[in-house]
PDB file of C-alpha atoms in Angstrom:
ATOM      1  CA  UNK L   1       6.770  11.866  21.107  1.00 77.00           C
ATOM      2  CA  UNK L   2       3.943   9.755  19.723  1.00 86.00           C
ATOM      3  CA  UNK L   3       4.524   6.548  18.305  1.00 90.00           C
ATOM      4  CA  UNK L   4       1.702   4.879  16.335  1.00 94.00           C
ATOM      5  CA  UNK L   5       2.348   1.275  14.760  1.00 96.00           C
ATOM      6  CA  UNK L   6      -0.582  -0.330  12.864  1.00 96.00           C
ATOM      7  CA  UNK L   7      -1.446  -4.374  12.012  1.00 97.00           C
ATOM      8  CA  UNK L   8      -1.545  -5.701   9.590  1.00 97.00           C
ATOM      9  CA  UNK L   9       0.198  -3.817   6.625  1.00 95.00           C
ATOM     10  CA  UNK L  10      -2.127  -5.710   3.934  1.00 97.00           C
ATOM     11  CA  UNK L  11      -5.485  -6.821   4.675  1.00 98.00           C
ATOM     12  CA  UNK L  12      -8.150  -9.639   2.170  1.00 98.00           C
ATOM     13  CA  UNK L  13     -11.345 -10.543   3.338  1.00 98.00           C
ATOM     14  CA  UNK L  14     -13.918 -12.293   1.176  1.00 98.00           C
ATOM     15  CA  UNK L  15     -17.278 -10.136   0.677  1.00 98.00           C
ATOM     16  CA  UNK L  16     -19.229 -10.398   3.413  1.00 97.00           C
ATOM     17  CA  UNK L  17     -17.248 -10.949   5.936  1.00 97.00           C
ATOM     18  CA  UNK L  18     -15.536  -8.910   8.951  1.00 98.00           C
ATOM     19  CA  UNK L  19     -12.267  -7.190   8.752  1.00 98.00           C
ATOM     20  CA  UNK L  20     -10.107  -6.202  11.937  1.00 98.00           C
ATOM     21  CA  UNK L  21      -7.504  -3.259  11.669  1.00 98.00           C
ATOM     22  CA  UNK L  22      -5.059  -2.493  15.291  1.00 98.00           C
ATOM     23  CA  UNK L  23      -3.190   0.239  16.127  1.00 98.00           C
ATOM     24  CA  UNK L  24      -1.554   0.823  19.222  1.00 98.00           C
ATOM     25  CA  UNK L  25       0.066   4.337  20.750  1.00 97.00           C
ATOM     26  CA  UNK L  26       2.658   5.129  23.260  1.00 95.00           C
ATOM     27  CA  UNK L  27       1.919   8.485  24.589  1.00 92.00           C
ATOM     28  CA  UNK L  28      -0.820   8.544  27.141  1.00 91.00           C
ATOM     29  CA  UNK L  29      -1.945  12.232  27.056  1.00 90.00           C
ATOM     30  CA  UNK L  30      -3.454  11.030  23.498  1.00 93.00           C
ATOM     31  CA  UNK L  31      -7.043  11.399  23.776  1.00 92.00           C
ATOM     32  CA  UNK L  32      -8.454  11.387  20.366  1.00 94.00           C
ATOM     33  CA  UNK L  33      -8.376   8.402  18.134  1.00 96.00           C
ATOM     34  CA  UNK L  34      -9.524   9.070  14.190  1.00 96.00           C
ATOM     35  CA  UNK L  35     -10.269   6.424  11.078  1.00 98.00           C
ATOM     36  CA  UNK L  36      -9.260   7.533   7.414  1.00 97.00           C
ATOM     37  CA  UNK L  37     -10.116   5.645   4.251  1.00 98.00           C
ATOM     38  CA  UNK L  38      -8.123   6.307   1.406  1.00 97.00           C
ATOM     39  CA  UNK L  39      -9.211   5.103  -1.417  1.00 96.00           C
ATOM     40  CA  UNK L  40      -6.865   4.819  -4.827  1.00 92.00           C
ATOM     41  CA  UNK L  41      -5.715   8.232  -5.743  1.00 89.00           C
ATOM     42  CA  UNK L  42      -8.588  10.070  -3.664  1.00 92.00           C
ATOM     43  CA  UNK L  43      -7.764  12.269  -0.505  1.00 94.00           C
ATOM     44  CA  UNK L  44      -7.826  10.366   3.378  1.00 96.00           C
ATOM     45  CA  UNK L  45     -11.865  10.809   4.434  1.00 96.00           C
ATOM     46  CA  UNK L  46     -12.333  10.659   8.198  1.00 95.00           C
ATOM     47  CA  UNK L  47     -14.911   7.798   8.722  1.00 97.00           C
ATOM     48  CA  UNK L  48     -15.251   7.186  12.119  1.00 97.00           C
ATOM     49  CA  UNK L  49     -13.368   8.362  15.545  1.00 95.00           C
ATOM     50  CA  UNK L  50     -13.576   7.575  19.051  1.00 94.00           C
ATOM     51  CA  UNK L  51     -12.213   9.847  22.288  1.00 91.00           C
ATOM     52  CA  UNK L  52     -10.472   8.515  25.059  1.00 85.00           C
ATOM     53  CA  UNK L  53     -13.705   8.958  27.609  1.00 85.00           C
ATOM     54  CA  UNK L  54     -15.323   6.185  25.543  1.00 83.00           C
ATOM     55  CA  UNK L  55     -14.993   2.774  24.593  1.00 90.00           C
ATOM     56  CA  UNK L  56     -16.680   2.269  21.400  1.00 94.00           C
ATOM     57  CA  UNK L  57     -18.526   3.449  19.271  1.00 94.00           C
ATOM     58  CA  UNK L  58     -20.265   1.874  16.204  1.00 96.00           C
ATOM     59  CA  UNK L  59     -21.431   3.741  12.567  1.00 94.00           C
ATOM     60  CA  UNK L  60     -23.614   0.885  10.659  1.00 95.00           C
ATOM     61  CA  UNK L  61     -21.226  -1.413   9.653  1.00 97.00           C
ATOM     62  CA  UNK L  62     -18.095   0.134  11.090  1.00 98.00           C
ATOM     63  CA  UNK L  63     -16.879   0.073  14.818  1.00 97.00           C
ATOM     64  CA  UNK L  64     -13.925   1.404  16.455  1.00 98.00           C
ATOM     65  CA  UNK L  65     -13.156  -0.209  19.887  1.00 97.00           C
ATOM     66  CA  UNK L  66     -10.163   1.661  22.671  1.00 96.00           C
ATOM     67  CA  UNK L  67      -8.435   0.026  25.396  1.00 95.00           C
ATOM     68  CA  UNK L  68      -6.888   2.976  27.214  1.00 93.00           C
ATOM     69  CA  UNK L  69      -5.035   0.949  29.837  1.00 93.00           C
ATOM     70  CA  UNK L  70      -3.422  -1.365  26.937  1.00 94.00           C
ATOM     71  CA  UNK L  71      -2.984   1.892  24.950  1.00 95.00           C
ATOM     72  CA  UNK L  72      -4.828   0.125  21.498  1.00 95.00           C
ATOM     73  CA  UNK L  73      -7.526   0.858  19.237  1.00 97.00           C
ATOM     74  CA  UNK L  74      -9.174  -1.248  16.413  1.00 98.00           C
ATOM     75  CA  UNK L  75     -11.396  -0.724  13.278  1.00 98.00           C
ATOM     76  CA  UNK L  76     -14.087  -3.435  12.793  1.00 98.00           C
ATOM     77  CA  UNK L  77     -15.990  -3.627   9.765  1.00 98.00           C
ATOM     78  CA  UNK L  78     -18.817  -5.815   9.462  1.00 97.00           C
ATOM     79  CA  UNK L  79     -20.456  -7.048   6.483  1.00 97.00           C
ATOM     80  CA  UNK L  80     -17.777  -5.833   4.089  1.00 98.00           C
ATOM     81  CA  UNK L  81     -18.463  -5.097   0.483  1.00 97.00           C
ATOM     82  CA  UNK L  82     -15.903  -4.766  -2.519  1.00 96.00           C
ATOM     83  CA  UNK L  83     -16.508  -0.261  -2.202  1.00 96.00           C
ATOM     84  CA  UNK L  84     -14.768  -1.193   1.298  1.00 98.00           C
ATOM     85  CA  UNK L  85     -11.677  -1.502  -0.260  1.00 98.00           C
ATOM     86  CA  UNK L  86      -9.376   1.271   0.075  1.00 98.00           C
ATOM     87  CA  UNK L  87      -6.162   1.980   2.836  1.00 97.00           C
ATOM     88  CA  UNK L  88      -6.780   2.499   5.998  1.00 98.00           C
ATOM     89  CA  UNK L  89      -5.092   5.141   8.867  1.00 97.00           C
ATOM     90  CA  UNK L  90      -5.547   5.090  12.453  1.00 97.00           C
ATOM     91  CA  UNK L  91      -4.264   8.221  14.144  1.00 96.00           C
ATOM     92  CA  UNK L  92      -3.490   9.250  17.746  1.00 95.00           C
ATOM     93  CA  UNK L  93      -3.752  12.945  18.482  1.00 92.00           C
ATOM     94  CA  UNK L  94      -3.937  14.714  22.231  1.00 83.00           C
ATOM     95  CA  UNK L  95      -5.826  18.747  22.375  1.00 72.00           C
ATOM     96  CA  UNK L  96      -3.454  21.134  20.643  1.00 70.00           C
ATOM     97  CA  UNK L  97      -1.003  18.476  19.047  1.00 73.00           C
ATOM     98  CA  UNK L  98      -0.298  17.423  15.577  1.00 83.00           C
ATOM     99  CA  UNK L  99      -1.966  14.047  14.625  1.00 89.00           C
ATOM    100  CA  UNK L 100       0.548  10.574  14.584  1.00 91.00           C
ATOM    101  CA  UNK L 101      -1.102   8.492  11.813  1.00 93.00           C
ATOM    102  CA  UNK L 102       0.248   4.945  11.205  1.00 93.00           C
ATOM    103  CA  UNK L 103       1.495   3.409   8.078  1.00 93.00           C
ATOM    104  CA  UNK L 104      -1.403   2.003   6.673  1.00 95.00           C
ATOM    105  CA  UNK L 105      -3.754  -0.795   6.051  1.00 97.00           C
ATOM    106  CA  UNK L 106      -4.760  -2.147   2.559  1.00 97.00           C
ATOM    107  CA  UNK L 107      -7.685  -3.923   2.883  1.00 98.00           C
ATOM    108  CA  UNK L 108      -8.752  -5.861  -0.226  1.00 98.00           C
ATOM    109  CA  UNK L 109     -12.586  -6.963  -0.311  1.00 98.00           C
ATOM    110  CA  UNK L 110     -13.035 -10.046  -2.982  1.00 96.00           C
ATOM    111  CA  UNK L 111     -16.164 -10.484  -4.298  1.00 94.00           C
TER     112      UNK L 111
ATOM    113  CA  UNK H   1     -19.252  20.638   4.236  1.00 65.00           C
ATOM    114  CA  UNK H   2     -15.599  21.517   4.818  1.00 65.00           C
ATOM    115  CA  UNK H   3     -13.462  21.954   2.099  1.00 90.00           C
ATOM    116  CA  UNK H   4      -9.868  22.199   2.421  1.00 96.00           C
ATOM    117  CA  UNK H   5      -8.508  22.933  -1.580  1.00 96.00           C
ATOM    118  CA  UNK H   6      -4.647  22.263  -2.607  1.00 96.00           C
ATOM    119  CA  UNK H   7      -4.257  24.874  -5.521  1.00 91.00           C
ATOM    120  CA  UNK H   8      -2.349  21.793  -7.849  1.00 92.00           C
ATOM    121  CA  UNK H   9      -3.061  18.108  -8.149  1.00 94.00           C
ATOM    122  CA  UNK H  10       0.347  17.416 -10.338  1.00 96.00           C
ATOM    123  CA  UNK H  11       2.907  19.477 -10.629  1.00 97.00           C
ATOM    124  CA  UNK H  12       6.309  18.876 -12.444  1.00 98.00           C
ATOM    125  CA  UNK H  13       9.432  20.975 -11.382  1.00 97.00           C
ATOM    126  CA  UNK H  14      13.231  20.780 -12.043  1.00 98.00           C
ATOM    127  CA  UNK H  15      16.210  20.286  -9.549  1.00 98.00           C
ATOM    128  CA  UNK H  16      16.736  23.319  -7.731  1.00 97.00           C
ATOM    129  CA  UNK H  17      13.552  25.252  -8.165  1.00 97.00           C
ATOM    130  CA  UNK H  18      11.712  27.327  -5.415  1.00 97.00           C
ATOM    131  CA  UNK H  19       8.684  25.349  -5.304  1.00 97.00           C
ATOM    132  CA  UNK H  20       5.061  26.799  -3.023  1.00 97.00           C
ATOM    133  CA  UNK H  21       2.339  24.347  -2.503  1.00 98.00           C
ATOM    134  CA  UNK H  22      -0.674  26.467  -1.501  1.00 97.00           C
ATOM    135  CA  UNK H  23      -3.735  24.813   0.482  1.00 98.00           C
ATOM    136  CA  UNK H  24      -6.891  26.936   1.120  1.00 98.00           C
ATOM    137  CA  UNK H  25      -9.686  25.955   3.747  1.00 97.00           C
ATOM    138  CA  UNK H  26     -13.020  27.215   4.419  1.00 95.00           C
ATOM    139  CA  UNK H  27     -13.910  26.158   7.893  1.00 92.00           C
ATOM    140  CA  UNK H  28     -12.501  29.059   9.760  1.00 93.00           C
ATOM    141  CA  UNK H  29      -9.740  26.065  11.319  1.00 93.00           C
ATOM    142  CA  UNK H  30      -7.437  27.312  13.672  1.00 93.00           C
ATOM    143  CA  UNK H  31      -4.821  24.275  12.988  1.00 94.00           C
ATOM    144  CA  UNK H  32      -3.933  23.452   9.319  1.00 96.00           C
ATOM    145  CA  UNK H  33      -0.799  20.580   8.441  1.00 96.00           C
ATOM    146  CA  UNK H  34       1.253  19.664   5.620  1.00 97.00           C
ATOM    147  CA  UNK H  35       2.089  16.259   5.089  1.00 97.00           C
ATOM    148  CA  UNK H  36       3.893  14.207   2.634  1.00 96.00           C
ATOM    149  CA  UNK H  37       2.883  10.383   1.650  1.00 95.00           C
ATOM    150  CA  UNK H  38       5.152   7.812   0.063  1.00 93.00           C
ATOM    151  CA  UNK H  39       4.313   4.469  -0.036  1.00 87.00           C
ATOM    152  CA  UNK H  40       4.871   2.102   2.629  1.00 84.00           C
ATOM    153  CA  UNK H  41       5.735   5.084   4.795  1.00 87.00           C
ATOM    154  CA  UNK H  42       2.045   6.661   5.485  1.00 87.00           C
ATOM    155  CA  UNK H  43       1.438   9.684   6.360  1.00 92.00           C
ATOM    156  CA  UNK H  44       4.630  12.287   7.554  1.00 93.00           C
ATOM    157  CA  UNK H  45       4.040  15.602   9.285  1.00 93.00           C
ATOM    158  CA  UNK H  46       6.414  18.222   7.444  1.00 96.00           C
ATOM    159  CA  UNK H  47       5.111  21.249   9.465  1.00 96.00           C
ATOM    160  CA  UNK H  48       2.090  22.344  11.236  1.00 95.00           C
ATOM    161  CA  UNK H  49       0.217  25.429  12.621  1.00 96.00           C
ATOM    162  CA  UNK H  50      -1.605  26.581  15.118  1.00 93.00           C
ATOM    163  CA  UNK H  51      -2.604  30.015  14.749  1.00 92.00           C
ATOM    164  CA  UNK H  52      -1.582  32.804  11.715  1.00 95.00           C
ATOM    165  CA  UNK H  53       2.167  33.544  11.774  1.00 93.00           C
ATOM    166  CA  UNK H  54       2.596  30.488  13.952  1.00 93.00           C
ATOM    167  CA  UNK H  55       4.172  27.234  13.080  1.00 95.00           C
ATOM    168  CA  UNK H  56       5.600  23.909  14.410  1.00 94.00           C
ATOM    169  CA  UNK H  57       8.229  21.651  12.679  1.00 94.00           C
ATOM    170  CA  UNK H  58       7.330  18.089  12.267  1.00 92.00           C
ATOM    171  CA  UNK H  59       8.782  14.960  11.564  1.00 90.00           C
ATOM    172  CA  UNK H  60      10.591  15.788   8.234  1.00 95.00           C
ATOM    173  CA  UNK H  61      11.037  19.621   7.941  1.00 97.00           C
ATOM    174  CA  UNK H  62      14.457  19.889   6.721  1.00 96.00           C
ATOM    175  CA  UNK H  63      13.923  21.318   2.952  1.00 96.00           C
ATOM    176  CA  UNK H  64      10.773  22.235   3.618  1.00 98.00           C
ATOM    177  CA  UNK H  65       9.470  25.665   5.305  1.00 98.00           C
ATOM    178  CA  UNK H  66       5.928  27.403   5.728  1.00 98.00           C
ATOM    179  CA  UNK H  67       4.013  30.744   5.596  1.00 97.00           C
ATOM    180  CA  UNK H  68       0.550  31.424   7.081  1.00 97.00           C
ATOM    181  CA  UNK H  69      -0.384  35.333   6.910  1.00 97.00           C
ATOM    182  CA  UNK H  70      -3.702  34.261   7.012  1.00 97.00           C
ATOM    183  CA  UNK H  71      -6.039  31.508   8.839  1.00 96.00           C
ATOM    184  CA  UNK H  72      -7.441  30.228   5.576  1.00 97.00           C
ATOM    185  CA  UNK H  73      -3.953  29.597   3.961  1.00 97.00           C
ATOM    186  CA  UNK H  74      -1.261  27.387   4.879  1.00 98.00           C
ATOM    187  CA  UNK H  75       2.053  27.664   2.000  1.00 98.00           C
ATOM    188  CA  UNK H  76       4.344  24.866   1.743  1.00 98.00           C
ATOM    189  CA  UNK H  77       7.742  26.245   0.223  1.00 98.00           C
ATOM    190  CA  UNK H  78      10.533  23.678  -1.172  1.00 97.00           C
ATOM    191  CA  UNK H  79      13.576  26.371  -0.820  1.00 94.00           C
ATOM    192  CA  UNK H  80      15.493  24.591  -3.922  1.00 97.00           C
ATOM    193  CA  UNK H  81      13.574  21.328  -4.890  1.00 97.00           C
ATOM    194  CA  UNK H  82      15.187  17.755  -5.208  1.00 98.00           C
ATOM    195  CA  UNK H  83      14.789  14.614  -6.373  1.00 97.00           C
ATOM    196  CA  UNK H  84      13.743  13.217  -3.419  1.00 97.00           C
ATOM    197  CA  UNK H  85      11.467  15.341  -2.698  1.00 98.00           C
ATOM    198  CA  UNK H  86       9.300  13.917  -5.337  1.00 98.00           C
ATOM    199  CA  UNK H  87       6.153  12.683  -3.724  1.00 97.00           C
ATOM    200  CA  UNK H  88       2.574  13.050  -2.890  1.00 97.00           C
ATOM    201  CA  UNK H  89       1.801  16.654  -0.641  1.00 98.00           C
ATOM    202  CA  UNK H  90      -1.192  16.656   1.803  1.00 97.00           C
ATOM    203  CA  UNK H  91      -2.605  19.526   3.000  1.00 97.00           C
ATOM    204  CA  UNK H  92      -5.006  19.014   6.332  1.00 96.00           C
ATOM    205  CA  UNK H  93      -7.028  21.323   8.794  1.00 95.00           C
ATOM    206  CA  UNK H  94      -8.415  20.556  11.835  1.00 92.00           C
ATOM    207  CA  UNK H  95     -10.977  22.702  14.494  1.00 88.00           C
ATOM    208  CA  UNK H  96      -9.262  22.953  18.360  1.00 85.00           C
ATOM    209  CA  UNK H  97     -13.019  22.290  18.946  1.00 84.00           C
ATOM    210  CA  UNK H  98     -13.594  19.072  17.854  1.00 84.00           C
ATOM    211  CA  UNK H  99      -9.595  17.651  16.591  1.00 85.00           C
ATOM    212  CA  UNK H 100     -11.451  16.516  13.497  1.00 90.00           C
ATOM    213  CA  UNK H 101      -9.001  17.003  10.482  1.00 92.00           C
ATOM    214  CA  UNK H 102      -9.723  17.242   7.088  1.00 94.00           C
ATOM    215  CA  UNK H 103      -7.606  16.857   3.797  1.00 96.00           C
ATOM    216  CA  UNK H 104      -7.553  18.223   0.978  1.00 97.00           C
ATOM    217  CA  UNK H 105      -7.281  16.197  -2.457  1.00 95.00           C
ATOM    218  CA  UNK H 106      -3.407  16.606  -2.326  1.00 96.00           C
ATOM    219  CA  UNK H 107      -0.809  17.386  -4.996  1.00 97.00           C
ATOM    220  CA  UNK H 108       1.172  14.896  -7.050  1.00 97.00           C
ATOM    221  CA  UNK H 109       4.769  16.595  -7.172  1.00 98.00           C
ATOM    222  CA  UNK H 110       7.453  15.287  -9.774  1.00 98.00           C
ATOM    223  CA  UNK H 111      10.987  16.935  -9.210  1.00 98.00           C
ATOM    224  CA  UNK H 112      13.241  15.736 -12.404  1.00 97.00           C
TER     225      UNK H 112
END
């Protein structure tokens, strides 16, 4: 099956500047790459996501990037505020298939 | 909007109790998934479904089983509940359209 492994585990940026998340997969039938931000003791809300026919694509101050061949996909942020804070999930998913989410990014944004 | 509602957000049950965890969504979603979340583990598939009276084990299903009789509701039983079964429940949908999933607010369960 699916294996999804995600880099780093804990993530602090200073205000302002850009934070990097990576996740790679294993399984190359996945074609549909999702971004959840959870934020403390709220529910996982989908932010961005990116299929495998495309590279990137960006939403204001938030990116996602895919490298098919290397099998890896990464979360930029731009421009990061302390609201930014929160844990992060990439997830791997192919059409019909239950989603493989990896274990999680907290991402602390100091002021 | 979609809205995918978990019927408790804490619940507190004793040792060998038949537990159901009931999630309700709105979006006419063919695929709906429970999950549980412990920390430092993320996010583990316990079962999922694809269609009413269909399901798929997961990851983690032993303890665990499921009941959808209808597309908007997806039931998440805990035969005789343990200790270790204590943890945060996520419910999910998702369109075969699109793949786009959706959570609901989850449920906080506390097995003493």
């Amino acid at each position: 099956g699916e294996n999804v492994e995600q880099h780093p585990s804990t993530l602090s940026v200073q205000e302002g500047d850009s934070a990097v998340i990576k996740c790679t997969y294993s399984d190359s039938a996945s074609n549909y790459f999702p971004w959840y931000k959870q934020e403390l003791g709220k529910r996982p809300q989908l932010i961005i996501d990116i299929r495998s026919n495309v590279g990137e694509k960006k939403d204001q101050r938030i990116a996602v990037t895919l490298n098919k061949t290397a099998k890896h996909f990464s979360l930029h942020i731009t421009e990061t505020q302390p609201e930014d804070s929160a844990v992060y999930f990439c997830a791997a998913s192919s059409p019909g298939n239950q989603f493989y989410f990896g274990t999680g990014t907290s991402l602390t944004v100091i002021p | 909007d979609v809205k995918v509602t978990q019927s408790s957000r804490y619940l507190v049950k004793r040792t060998g109790e038949k537990v159901f965890l009931e999630c309700v969504q709105d979006m006419d979603h063919e695929n709906m998934f429970w999950y549980r979340q412990d920390p430092g583990l993320g996010l583990r598939l316990i079962y999922f479904s694809y269609d009413v009276k269909m399901k798929e084990k997961g990851d983690i299903p032993e303890g665990y089983s499921v009941s959808r009789e209808k597309k908007e509701r997806f039931s998440l039983i805990l035969e005789s509940a343990s200790t270790n079964q204590t943890s945060m429940y996520l419910c999910a949908s998702s369109s075969q359209s699109t793949g786009r999933a959706f959570f609901g607010q989850g449920t906080r369960l506390t097995v003493v």
